[in-house]
């Protein structure tokens, strides 16, 4: 249809699990000559441009501030400890009564107040596999997923929470922490932010959760995430406290362990 080199399609599928809509937008943004080549730097540039859909999210930010500012927040990431250390997490919820936010995945073991999602792959998976749990909480979506909110959805600008400089700059937990830095809760606790193992099914509570790291360079990914977390702690503007409820390889100086 677009006379596009097959390597461009393979790159977008392998590196970003790009859906049909986004792939079409990216390919259409290339001029006819570039479509016949496979310039991966140009393709990555066009991918990022496609993600940067700008919306007016001030009302969404104000709504989140009304509900979260000054409170305790618990982020539940999809790491395996969110299941293996479930009792510890449930005890924390009972003790602190935090606003509970699922990060880029639904875990049926927990009642969520919000579900924070940063990419279409995980959005579609959660909606299809866990329809009941997906429909209950308010969804916080980035504008790369959609620009018009449906019922029980809040849309935040993609650029508001990402910071480039790393290959995997769109890590969901780091993105959610950057959003919290703007919302200013009193304390943010983190569970299930374990770090990646070399075997895929050792990393996630949900064995079938789609991978977002198709190259399987787990050690490199862990180092990048640790760098991003350290950068966040050094640059955050709020005085919110950060603590870990479950064990994590990303726990560094400046983040309290419960």
mmCIF file of C-alpha atoms in Angstrom:
data_model
loop_
_atom_site.group_PDB
_atom_site.id
_atom_site.type_symbol
_atom_site.label_atom_id
_atom_site.label_comp_id
_atom_site.label_asym_id
_atom_site.label_seq_id
_atom_site.Cartn_x
_atom_site.Cartn_y
_atom_site.Cartn_z
ATOM 1 C CA UNK A 1 0.000 0.000 0.000
ATOM 2 C CA UNK A 2 2.837 2.431 0.879
ATOM 3 C CA UNK A 3 5.679 0.687 -1.010
ATOM 4 C CA UNK A 4 7.470 0.463 2.320
ATOM 5 C CA UNK A 5 10.564 -1.675 2.944
ATOM 6 C CA UNK A 6 9.687 -4.678 5.073
ATOM 7 C CA UNK A 7 12.596 -3.937 7.451
ATOM 8 C CA UNK A 8 10.797 -0.788 8.598
ATOM 9 C CA UNK A 9 7.783 -2.855 9.588
ATOM 10 C CA UNK A 10 9.984 -5.431 11.324
ATOM 11 C CA UNK A 11 11.792 -2.703 13.291
ATOM 12 C CA UNK A 12 8.576 -1.143 14.579
ATOM 13 C CA UNK A 13 7.144 -4.514 15.559
ATOM 14 C CA UNK A 14 10.315 -5.788 17.226
ATOM 15 C CA UNK A 15 11.380 -2.648 19.070
ATOM 16 C CA UNK A 16 8.034 -1.059 19.939
ATOM 17 C CA UNK A 17 5.303 -3.664 19.305
ATOM 18 C CA UNK A 18 3.684 -0.899 17.265
ATOM 19 C CA UNK A 19 -0.025 -1.343 16.595
ATOM 20 C CA UNK A 20 -1.598 -0.963 13.163
ATOM 21 C CA UNK A 21 -2.830 2.606 13.694
ATOM 22 C CA UNK A 22 0.512 3.916 14.880
ATOM 23 C CA UNK A 23 2.445 2.024 12.227
ATOM 24 C CA UNK A 24 0.303 3.567 9.514
ATOM 25 C CA UNK A 25 0.829 7.054 10.950
ATOM 26 C CA UNK A 26 4.593 6.546 11.138
ATOM 27 C CA UNK A 27 4.910 5.181 7.609
ATOM 28 C CA UNK A 28 2.711 7.967 6.240
ATOM 29 C CA UNK A 29 5.026 10.517 7.864
ATOM 30 C CA UNK A 30 7.975 9.262 5.784
ATOM 31 C CA UNK A 31 8.445 10.636 2.307
ATOM 32 C CA UNK A 32 8.110 8.056 -0.527
ATOM 33 C CA UNK A 33 11.879 7.682 -0.968
ATOM 34 C CA UNK A 34 12.500 7.090 2.741
ATOM 35 C CA UNK A 35 9.804 4.432 2.839
ATOM 36 C CA UNK A 36 11.882 2.309 0.436
ATOM 37 C CA UNK A 37 14.946 2.488 2.695
ATOM 38 C CA UNK A 38 15.481 1.282 6.226
ATOM 39 C CA UNK A 39 16.999 4.217 8.085
ATOM 40 C CA UNK A 40 16.431 3.139 11.688
ATOM 41 C CA UNK A 41 17.507 6.466 13.195
ATOM 42 C CA UNK A 42 14.934 8.265 11.057
ATOM 43 C CA UNK A 43 12.323 5.636 11.882
ATOM 44 C CA UNK A 44 12.972 6.052 15.616
ATOM 45 C CA UNK A 45 12.650 9.831 15.227
ATOM 46 C CA UNK A 46 9.298 9.397 13.479
ATOM 47 C CA UNK A 47 8.153 6.925 16.139
ATOM 48 C CA UNK A 48 8.851 9.443 18.902
ATOM 49 C CA UNK A 49 7.113 12.207 16.934
ATOM 50 C CA UNK A 50 4.055 9.959 16.629
ATOM 51 C CA UNK A 51 4.039 9.415 20.394
ATOM 52 C CA UNK A 52 4.162 13.152 21.117
ATOM 53 C CA UNK A 53 0.474 13.895 20.702
ATOM 54 C CA UNK A 54 -0.105 17.166 22.530
ATOM 55 C CA UNK A 55 -3.373 17.669 24.411
ATOM 56 C CA UNK A 56 -4.629 20.086 27.033
ATOM 57 C CA UNK A 57 -4.289 18.027 30.215
ATOM 58 C CA UNK A 58 -4.499 20.802 32.828
ATOM 59 C CA UNK A 59 -7.979 19.734 33.945
ATOM 60 C CA UNK A 60 -6.756 16.138 34.261
ATOM 61 C CA UNK A 61 -3.807 17.212 36.395
ATOM 62 C CA UNK A 62 -6.083 19.288 38.639
ATOM 63 C CA UNK A 63 -8.434 16.333 39.092
ATOM 64 C CA UNK A 64 -5.542 14.111 40.152
ATOM 65 C CA UNK A 65 -4.309 16.775 42.571
ATOM 66 C CA UNK A 66 -7.732 16.967 44.224
ATOM 67 C CA UNK A 67 -7.709 13.214 44.779
ATOM 68 C CA UNK A 68 -4.047 12.521 45.559
ATOM 69 C CA UNK A 69 -2.122 15.592 46.778
ATOM 70 C CA UNK A 70 -0.986 15.181 50.394
ATOM 71 C CA UNK A 71 -2.071 11.521 50.603
ATOM 72 C CA UNK A 72 -0.202 8.216 50.673
ATOM 73 C CA UNK A 73 0.088 6.458 47.312
ATOM 74 C CA UNK A 74 1.009 2.843 46.583
ATOM 75 C CA UNK A 75 2.281 1.950 43.106
ATOM 76 C CA UNK A 76 1.858 -1.735 42.266
ATOM 77 C CA UNK A 77 4.150 -2.653 39.374
ATOM 78 C CA UNK A 78 3.826 -6.037 37.608
ATOM 79 C CA UNK A 79 6.980 -7.632 39.071
ATOM 80 C CA UNK A 80 6.717 -11.118 40.522
ATOM 81 C CA UNK A 81 7.000 -9.854 44.112
ATOM 82 C CA UNK A 82 3.552 -8.273 43.698
ATOM 83 C CA UNK A 83 2.333 -11.873 43.957
ATOM 84 C CA UNK A 84 4.996 -13.601 46.083
ATOM 85 C CA UNK A 85 4.946 -10.816 48.714
ATOM 86 C CA UNK A 86 1.205 -10.221 48.487
ATOM 87 C CA UNK A 87 0.628 -10.486 52.241
ATOM 88 C CA UNK A 88 3.153 -7.736 52.900
ATOM 89 C CA UNK A 89 1.490 -5.483 50.322
ATOM 90 C CA UNK A 90 -2.019 -6.122 51.662
ATOM 91 C CA UNK A 91 -0.821 -5.369 55.189
ATOM 92 C CA UNK A 92 0.625 -2.086 53.949
ATOM 93 C CA UNK A 93 -2.677 -1.180 52.302
ATOM 94 C CA UNK A 94 -4.615 -1.958 55.503
ATOM 95 C CA UNK A 95 -2.191 0.053 57.624
ATOM 96 C CA UNK A 96 -1.789 3.129 55.421
ATOM 97 C CA UNK A 97 -5.026 3.205 53.374
ATOM 98 C CA UNK A 98 -3.160 4.605 50.353
ATOM 99 C CA UNK A 99 -4.425 5.554 46.930
ATOM 100 C CA UNK A 100 -3.576 2.340 45.035
ATOM 101 C CA UNK A 101 -2.317 2.702 41.462
ATOM 102 C CA UNK A 102 -1.620 -0.283 39.216
ATOM 103 C CA UNK A 103 1.305 0.460 36.916
ATOM 104 C CA UNK A 104 0.998 -0.724 33.304
ATOM 105 C CA UNK A 105 -0.736 -3.956 34.314
ATOM 106 C CA UNK A 106 -3.749 -5.304 36.159
ATOM 107 C CA UNK A 107 -3.152 -7.622 39.109
ATOM 108 C CA UNK A 108 -6.445 -9.249 40.161
ATOM 109 C CA UNK A 109 -5.164 -9.619 43.742
ATOM 110 C CA UNK A 110 -5.640 -5.905 44.426
ATOM 111 C CA UNK A 111 -8.449 -3.365 44.301
ATOM 112 C CA UNK A 112 -7.107 -0.413 42.345
ATOM 113 C CA UNK A 113 -8.158 3.211 42.574
ATOM 114 C CA UNK A 114 -6.297 4.004 39.362
ATOM 115 C CA UNK A 115 -4.651 2.085 36.546
ATOM 116 C CA UNK A 116 -1.720 3.957 34.976
ATOM 117 C CA UNK A 117 -0.955 2.766 31.415
ATOM 118 C CA UNK A 118 1.730 4.074 29.076
ATOM 119 C CA UNK A 119 1.432 1.967 25.912
ATOM 120 C CA UNK A 120 -1.227 0.453 23.711
ATOM 121 C CA UNK A 121 0.065 -3.116 24.033
ATOM 122 C CA UNK A 122 -0.499 -3.230 27.781
ATOM 123 C CA UNK A 123 -3.753 -1.249 27.512
ATOM 124 C CA UNK A 124 -5.225 -3.747 25.032
ATOM 125 C CA UNK A 125 -3.970 -6.740 27.033
ATOM 126 C CA UNK A 126 -5.468 -5.536 30.316
ATOM 127 C CA UNK A 127 -8.765 -4.678 28.667
ATOM 128 C CA UNK A 128 -9.045 -8.075 26.960
ATOM 129 C CA UNK A 129 -7.690 -10.418 29.643
ATOM 130 C CA UNK A 130 -8.999 -8.694 32.796
ATOM 131 C CA UNK A 131 -12.162 -6.895 31.635
ATOM 132 C CA UNK A 132 -13.802 -6.770 35.077
ATOM 133 C CA UNK A 133 -10.745 -5.450 36.912
ATOM 134 C CA UNK A 134 -9.949 -3.137 34.009
ATOM 135 C CA UNK A 135 -13.341 -1.431 34.118
ATOM 136 C CA UNK A 136 -13.413 -0.682 37.856
ATOM 137 C CA UNK A 137 -10.602 1.861 38.405
ATOM 138 C CA UNK A 138 -10.112 5.223 36.765
ATOM 139 C CA UNK A 139 -7.551 4.877 33.983
ATOM 140 C CA UNK A 140 -4.636 7.321 33.701
ATOM 141 C CA UNK A 141 -3.494 7.086 30.093
ATOM 142 C CA UNK A 142 -0.713 8.838 28.232
ATOM 143 C CA UNK A 143 -1.588 10.731 25.063
ATOM 144 C CA UNK A 144 0.367 8.260 22.890
ATOM 145 C CA UNK A 145 -2.459 5.778 23.572
ATOM 146 C CA UNK A 146 -5.364 8.122 22.840
ATOM 147 C CA UNK A 147 -6.143 11.821 22.897
ATOM 148 C CA UNK A 148 -9.860 11.743 23.724
ATOM 149 C CA UNK A 149 -10.900 10.232 27.040
ATOM 150 C CA UNK A 150 -13.697 7.712 27.330
ATOM 151 C CA UNK A 151 -15.653 7.171 30.532
ATOM 152 C CA UNK A 152 -13.432 6.732 33.618
ATOM 153 C CA UNK A 153 -10.309 7.835 31.766
ATOM 154 C CA UNK A 154 -7.838 10.651 32.386
ATOM 155 C CA UNK A 155 -5.345 11.500 29.668
ATOM 156 C CA UNK A 156 -1.929 12.989 30.434
ATOM 157 C CA UNK A 157 0.499 14.381 27.890
ATOM 158 C CA UNK A 158 3.185 11.841 26.984
ATOM 159 C CA UNK A 159 5.847 14.556 27.174
ATOM 160 C CA UNK A 160 4.812 15.539 30.694
ATOM 161 C CA UNK A 161 6.191 12.326 32.210
ATOM 162 C CA UNK A 162 8.994 11.125 29.933
ATOM 163 C CA UNK A 163 12.607 12.251 29.940
ATOM 164 C CA UNK A 164 14.812 11.229 27.033
ATOM 165 C CA UNK A 165 18.442 10.269 27.314
ATOM 166 C CA UNK A 166 18.022 6.507 27.705
ATOM 167 C CA UNK A 167 17.010 3.864 25.176
ATOM 168 C CA UNK A 168 14.132 2.688 27.377
ATOM 169 C CA UNK A 169 13.109 6.166 28.505
ATOM 170 C CA UNK A 170 9.434 5.204 28.734
ATOM 171 C CA UNK A 171 9.668 2.881 31.745
ATOM 172 C CA UNK A 172 6.217 2.861 33.328
ATOM 173 C CA UNK A 173 7.221 3.097 37.011
ATOM 174 C CA UNK A 174 9.635 5.964 36.350
ATOM 175 C CA UNK A 175 6.982 7.733 34.264
ATOM 176 C CA UNK A 176 4.411 7.301 37.030
ATOM 177 C CA UNK A 177 6.844 8.657 39.616
ATOM 178 C CA UNK A 178 7.410 11.738 37.460
ATOM 179 C CA UNK A 179 3.651 12.247 37.320
ATOM 180 C CA UNK A 180 3.422 11.869 41.105
ATOM 181 C CA UNK A 181 6.161 14.494 41.478
ATOM 182 C CA UNK A 182 3.767 16.934 39.799
ATOM 183 C CA UNK A 183 0.755 15.761 41.815
ATOM 184 C CA UNK A 184 2.668 15.884 45.154
ATOM 185 C CA UNK A 185 1.368 13.092 47.356
ATOM 186 C CA UNK A 186 2.805 12.907 50.858
ATOM 187 C CA UNK A 187 4.437 9.525 50.341
ATOM 188 C CA UNK A 188 4.830 7.064 47.452
ATOM 189 C CA UNK A 189 5.386 3.391 48.261
ATOM 190 C CA UNK A 190 6.414 0.991 45.511
ATOM 191 C CA UNK A 191 5.693 -2.724 45.208
ATOM 192 C CA UNK A 192 6.499 -5.141 42.394
ATOM 193 C CA UNK A 193 9.332 -3.005 41.007
ATOM 194 C CA UNK A 194 11.713 -5.937 41.259
ATOM 195 C CA UNK A 195 14.155 -5.825 38.364
ATOM 196 C CA UNK A 196 14.282 -8.207 35.436
ATOM 197 C CA UNK A 197 15.509 -11.797 35.611
ATOM 198 C CA UNK A 198 17.078 -13.548 32.632
ATOM 199 C CA UNK A 199 14.116 -15.884 32.250
ATOM 200 C CA UNK A 200 11.024 -13.972 31.229
ATOM 201 C CA UNK A 201 8.547 -15.845 33.413
ATOM 202 C CA UNK A 202 10.665 -15.141 36.500
ATOM 203 C CA UNK A 203 10.114 -11.403 36.163
ATOM 204 C CA UNK A 204 6.341 -10.929 36.105
ATOM 205 C CA UNK A 205 3.452 -11.940 38.331
ATOM 206 C CA UNK A 206 1.468 -12.547 35.127
ATOM 207 C CA UNK A 207 3.412 -15.033 33.003
ATOM 208 C CA UNK A 208 1.535 -13.991 29.864
ATOM 209 C CA UNK A 209 2.115 -10.231 30.192
ATOM 210 C CA UNK A 210 3.486 -8.968 26.840
ATOM 211 C CA UNK A 211 7.179 -8.193 26.971
ATOM 212 C CA UNK A 212 8.270 -4.664 26.123
ATOM 213 C CA UNK A 213 11.958 -5.628 25.804
ATOM 214 C CA UNK A 214 12.117 -7.913 22.755
ATOM 215 C CA UNK A 215 15.938 -8.003 22.641
ATOM 216 C CA UNK A 216 16.082 -9.725 26.043
ATOM 217 C CA UNK A 217 18.987 -7.555 27.169
ATOM 218 C CA UNK A 218 17.846 -7.728 30.762
ATOM 219 C CA UNK A 219 21.072 -6.644 32.461
ATOM 220 C CA UNK A 220 21.329 -3.548 30.273
ATOM 221 C CA UNK A 221 17.681 -2.733 30.889
ATOM 222 C CA UNK A 222 18.134 -3.064 34.662
ATOM 223 C CA UNK A 223 21.110 -0.697 34.589
ATOM 224 C CA UNK A 224 19.134 1.860 32.585
ATOM 225 C CA UNK A 225 16.170 1.741 34.923
ATOM 226 C CA UNK A 226 18.446 2.108 37.941
ATOM 227 C CA UNK A 227 20.081 5.163 36.333
ATOM 228 C CA UNK A 228 16.665 6.661 35.585
ATOM 229 C CA UNK A 229 15.488 6.051 39.151
ATOM 230 C CA UNK A 230 18.621 7.668 40.569
ATOM 231 C CA UNK A 231 18.108 10.595 38.197
ATOM 232 C CA UNK A 232 14.504 10.937 39.353
ATOM 233 C CA UNK A 233 15.493 10.992 43.023
ATOM 234 C CA UNK A 234 18.127 13.643 42.308
ATOM 235 C CA UNK A 235 15.852 15.868 40.226
ATOM 236 C CA UNK A 236 12.367 15.538 41.789
ATOM 237 C CA UNK A 237 10.884 18.881 42.814
ATOM 238 C CA UNK A 238 8.455 17.736 45.506
ATOM 239 C CA UNK A 239 9.311 16.578 49.021
ATOM 240 C CA UNK A 240 7.300 13.352 48.741
ATOM 241 C CA UNK A 241 8.910 10.381 50.468
ATOM 242 C CA UNK A 242 9.737 7.260 48.452
ATOM 243 C CA UNK A 243 9.775 3.815 50.034
ATOM 244 C CA UNK A 244 9.784 0.207 48.870
ATOM 245 C CA UNK A 245 7.283 -2.316 50.200
ATOM 246 C CA UNK A 246 8.897 -5.265 48.364
ATOM 247 C CA UNK A 247 12.522 -6.015 47.589
ATOM 248 C CA UNK A 248 13.957 -4.351 44.490
ATOM 249 C CA UNK A 249 17.338 -4.158 42.798
ATOM 250 C CA UNK A 250 16.521 -0.508 42.087
ATOM 251 C CA UNK A 251 16.428 0.487 45.734
ATOM 252 C CA UNK A 252 19.126 3.120 46.085
ATOM 253 C CA UNK A 253 20.108 5.699 48.655
ATOM 254 C CA UNK A 254 17.255 8.152 49.085
ATOM 255 C CA UNK A 255 14.458 5.581 48.975
ATOM 256 C CA UNK A 256 13.346 4.183 52.320
ATOM 257 C CA UNK A 257 12.587 0.491 52.739
ATOM 258 C CA UNK A 258 9.551 -0.265 54.885
#
